[in-house]
N, CA, C and O of each residue as an XYZ file, in Angstrom:
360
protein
N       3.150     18.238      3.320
C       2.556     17.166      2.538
C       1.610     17.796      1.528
O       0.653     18.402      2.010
N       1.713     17.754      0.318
C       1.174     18.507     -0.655
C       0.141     17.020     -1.671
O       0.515     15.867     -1.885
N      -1.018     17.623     -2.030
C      -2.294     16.946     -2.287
C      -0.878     16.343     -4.357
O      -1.184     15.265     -4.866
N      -0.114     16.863     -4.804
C       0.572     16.424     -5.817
C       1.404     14.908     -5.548
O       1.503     13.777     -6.022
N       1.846     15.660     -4.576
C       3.019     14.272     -3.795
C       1.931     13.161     -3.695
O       2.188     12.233     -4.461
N       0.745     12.978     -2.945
C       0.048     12.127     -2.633
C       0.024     11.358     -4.034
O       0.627     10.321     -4.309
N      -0.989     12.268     -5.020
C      -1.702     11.869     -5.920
C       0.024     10.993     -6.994
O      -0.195     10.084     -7.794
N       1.274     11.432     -6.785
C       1.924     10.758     -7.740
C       2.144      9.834     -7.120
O       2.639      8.960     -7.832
N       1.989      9.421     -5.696
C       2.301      7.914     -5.309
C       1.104      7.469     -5.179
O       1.035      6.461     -4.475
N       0.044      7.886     -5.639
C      -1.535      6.512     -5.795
C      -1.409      6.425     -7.151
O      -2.237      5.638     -7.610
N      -0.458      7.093     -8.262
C      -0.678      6.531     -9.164
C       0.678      5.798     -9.814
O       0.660      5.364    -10.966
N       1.917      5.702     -8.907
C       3.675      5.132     -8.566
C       2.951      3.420     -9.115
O       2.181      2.877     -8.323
N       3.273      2.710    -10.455
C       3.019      1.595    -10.244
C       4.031      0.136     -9.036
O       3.839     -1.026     -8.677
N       4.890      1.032     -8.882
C       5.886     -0.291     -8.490
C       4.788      0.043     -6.719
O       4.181     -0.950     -6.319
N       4.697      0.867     -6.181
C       3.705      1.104     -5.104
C       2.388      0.222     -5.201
O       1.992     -0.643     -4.420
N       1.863      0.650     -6.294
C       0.577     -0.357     -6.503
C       0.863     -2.136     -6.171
O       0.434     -2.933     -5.337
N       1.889     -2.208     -7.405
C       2.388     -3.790     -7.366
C       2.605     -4.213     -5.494
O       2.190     -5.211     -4.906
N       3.224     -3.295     -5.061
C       3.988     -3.863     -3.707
C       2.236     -4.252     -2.519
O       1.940     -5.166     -1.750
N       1.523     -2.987     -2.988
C       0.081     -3.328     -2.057
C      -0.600     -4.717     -2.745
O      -1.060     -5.518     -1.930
N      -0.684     -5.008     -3.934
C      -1.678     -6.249     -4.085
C      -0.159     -7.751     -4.026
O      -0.382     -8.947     -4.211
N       0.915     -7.270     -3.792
C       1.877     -8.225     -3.242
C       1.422     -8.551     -1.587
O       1.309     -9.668     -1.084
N       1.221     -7.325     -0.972
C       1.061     -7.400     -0.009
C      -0.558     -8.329      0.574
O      -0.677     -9.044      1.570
N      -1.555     -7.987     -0.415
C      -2.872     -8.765     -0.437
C      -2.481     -9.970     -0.024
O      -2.818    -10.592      0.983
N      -1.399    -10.382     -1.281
C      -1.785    -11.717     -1.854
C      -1.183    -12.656     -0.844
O      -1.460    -13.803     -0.495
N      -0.027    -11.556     -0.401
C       1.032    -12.630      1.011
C       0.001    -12.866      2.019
O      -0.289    -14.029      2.297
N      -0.833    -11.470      2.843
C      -1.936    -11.758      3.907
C      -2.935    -12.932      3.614
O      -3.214    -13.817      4.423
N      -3.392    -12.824      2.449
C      -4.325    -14.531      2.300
C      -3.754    -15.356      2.487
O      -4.244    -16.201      3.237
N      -2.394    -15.592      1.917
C      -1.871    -16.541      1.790
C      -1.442    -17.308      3.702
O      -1.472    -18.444      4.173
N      -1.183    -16.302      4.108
C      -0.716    -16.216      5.503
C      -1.435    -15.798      6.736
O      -0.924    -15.612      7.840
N      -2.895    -15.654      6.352
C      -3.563    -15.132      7.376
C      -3.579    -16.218      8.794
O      -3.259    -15.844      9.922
N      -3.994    -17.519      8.466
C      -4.114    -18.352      9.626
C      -3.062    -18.285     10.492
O      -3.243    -18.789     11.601
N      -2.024    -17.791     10.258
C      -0.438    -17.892     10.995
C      -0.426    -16.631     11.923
O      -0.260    -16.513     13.137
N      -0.727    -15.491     10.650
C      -0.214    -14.284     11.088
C      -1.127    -13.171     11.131
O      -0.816    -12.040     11.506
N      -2.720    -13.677     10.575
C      -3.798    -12.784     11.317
C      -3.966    -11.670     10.121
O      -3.447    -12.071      9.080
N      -4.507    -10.493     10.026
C      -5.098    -10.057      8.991
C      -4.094     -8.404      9.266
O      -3.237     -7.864      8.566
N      -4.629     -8.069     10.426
C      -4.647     -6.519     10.902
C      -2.925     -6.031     11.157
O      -2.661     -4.831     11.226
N      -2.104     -6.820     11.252
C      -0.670     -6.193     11.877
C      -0.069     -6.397     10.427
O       0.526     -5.547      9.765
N      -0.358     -7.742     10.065
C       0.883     -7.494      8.544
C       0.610     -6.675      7.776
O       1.485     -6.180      7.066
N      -0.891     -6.236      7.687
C      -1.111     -5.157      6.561
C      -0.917     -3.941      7.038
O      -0.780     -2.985      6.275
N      -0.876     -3.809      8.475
C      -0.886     -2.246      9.201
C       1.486     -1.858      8.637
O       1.992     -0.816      8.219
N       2.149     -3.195      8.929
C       3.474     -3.373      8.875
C       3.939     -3.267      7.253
O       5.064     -2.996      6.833
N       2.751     -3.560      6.494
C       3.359     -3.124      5.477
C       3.035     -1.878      4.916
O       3.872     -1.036      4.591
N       2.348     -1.813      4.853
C       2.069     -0.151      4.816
C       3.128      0.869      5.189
O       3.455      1.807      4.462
N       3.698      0.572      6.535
C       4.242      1.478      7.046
C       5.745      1.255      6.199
O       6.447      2.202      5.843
N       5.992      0.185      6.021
C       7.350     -0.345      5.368
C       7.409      0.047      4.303
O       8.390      0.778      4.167
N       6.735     -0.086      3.278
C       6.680      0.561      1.710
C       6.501      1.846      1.581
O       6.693      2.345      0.472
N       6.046      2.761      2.816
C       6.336      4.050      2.884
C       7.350      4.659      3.188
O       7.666      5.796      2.839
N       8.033      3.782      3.994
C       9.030      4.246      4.201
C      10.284      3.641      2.945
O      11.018      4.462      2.395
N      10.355      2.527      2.705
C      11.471      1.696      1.819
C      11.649      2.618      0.665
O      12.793      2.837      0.264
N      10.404      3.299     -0.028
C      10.555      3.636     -1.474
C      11.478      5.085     -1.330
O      12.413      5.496     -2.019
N      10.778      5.687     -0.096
C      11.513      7.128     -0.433
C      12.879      7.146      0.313
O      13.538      8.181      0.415
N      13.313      5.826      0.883
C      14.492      5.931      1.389
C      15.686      5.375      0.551
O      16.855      5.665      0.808
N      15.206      4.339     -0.738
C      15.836      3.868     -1.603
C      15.817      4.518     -2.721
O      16.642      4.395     -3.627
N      14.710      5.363     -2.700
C      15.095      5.871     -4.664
C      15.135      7.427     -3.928
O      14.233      8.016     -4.524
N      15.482      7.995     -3.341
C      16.003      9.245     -3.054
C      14.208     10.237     -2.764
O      13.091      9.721     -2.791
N      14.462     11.324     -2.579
C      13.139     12.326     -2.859
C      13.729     13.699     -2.670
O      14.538     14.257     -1.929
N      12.862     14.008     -3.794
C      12.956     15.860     -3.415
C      12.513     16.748     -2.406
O      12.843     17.922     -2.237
N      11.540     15.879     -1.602
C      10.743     16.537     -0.446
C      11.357     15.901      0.785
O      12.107     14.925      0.765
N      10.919     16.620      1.955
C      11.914     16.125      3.332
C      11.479     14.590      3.552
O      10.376     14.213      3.157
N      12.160     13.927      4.040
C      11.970     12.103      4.708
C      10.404     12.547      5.061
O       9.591     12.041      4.287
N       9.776     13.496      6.203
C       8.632     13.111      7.030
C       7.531     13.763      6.089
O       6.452     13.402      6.560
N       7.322     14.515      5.036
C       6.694     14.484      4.214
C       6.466     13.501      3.439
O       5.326     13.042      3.373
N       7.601     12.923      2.619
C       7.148     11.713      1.757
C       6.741     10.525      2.839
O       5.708      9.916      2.559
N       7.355     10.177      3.898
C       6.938      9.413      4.661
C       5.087      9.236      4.799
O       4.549      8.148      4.594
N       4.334     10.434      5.156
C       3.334     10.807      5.659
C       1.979     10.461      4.517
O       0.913      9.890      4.744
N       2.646     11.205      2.917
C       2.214     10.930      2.211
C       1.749      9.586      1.279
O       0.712      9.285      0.688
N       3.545      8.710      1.534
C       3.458      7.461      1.376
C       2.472      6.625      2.162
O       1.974      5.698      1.524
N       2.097      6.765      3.403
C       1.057      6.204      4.334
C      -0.213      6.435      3.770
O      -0.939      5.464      3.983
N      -0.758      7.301      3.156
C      -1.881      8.361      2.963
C      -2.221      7.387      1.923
O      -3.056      6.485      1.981
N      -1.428      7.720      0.948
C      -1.294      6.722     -0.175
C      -1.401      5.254     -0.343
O      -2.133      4.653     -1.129
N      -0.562      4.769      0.514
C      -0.638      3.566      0.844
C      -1.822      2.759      1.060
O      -2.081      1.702      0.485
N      -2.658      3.465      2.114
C      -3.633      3.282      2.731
C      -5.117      2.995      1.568
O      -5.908      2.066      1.403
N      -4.907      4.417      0.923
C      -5.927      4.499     -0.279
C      -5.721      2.936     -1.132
O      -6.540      2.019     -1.186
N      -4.226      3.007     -1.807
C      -4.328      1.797     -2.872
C      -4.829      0.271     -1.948
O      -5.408     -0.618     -2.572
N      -4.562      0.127     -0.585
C      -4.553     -0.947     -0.085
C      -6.390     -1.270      0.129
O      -6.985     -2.314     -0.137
N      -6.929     -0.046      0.661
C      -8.658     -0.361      0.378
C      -8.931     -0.600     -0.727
O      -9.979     -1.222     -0.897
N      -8.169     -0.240     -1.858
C      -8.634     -0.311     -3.762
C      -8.674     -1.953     -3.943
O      -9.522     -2.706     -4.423
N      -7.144     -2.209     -3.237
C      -7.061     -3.270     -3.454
C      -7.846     -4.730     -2.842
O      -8.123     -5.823     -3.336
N      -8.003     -4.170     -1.671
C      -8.896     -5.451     -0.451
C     -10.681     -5.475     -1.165
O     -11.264     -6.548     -1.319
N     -11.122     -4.563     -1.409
C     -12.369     -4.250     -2.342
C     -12.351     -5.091     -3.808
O     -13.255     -5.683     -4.396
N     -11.381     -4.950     -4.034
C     -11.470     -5.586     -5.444
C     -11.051     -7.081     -5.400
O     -11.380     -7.917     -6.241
N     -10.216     -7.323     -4.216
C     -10.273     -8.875     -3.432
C     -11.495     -9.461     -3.477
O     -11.881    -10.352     -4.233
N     -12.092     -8.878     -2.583
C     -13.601     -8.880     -1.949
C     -14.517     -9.143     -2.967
O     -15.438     -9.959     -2.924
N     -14.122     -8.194     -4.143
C     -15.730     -8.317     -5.116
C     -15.507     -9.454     -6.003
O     -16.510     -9.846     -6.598
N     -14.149    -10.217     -6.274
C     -13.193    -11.104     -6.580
C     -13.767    -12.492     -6.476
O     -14.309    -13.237     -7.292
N     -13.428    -12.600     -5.038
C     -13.911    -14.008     -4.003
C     -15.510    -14.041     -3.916
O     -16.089    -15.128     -3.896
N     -16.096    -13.034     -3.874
C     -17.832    -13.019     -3.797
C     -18.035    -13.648     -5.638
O     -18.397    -14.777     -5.967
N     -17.819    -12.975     -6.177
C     -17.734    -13.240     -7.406
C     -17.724    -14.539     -8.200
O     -18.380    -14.882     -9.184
N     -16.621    -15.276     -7.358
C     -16.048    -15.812     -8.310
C     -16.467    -17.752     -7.364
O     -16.546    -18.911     -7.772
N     -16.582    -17.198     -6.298
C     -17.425    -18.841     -5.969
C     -18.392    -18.418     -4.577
O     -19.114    -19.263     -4.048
């Protein structure tokens, strides 16, 4: 897992899009389905979906590992900027 690989999937926009997709479904769905498993499930899913559908140059459990790493980062970017959002805004 190399600190390059990481850094090109925190900055992969269709990755970005899929984490504040993912925000927007958990609000939308929290009373049903709770906060902590859908976001832990997607994470793990979009790490895995991207490098299994658009191919990679590095082995499956590298991009896998990295995609998580990554994942993880844009998804705090994103819940923070939720956060400063909703405080914000009423």
């Amino acid at each position: 897992m190399t600190l390059d690989l990481i850094l090109s999937y925190l900055l992969d926009p269709f990755r970005i899009g899929l984490m504040v997709a993912l925000v927007l479904t958990m609000a939308r769905t929290r009373a049903a389905t709770g906060v902590a498993l859908p976001l832990a499930a997607g994470v793990a899913f979009v790490a895995y979906i991207i490098p299994a559908t658009m191919g990679s140059a590095v082995p499956i459990r590298d991009a896998l590992l990295a995609g998580v790493v990554a994942n993880v980062v844009i998804l705090a970017v994103v819940l923070v900027v939720r956060a400063l959002v909703l405080r914000f805004r009423g």
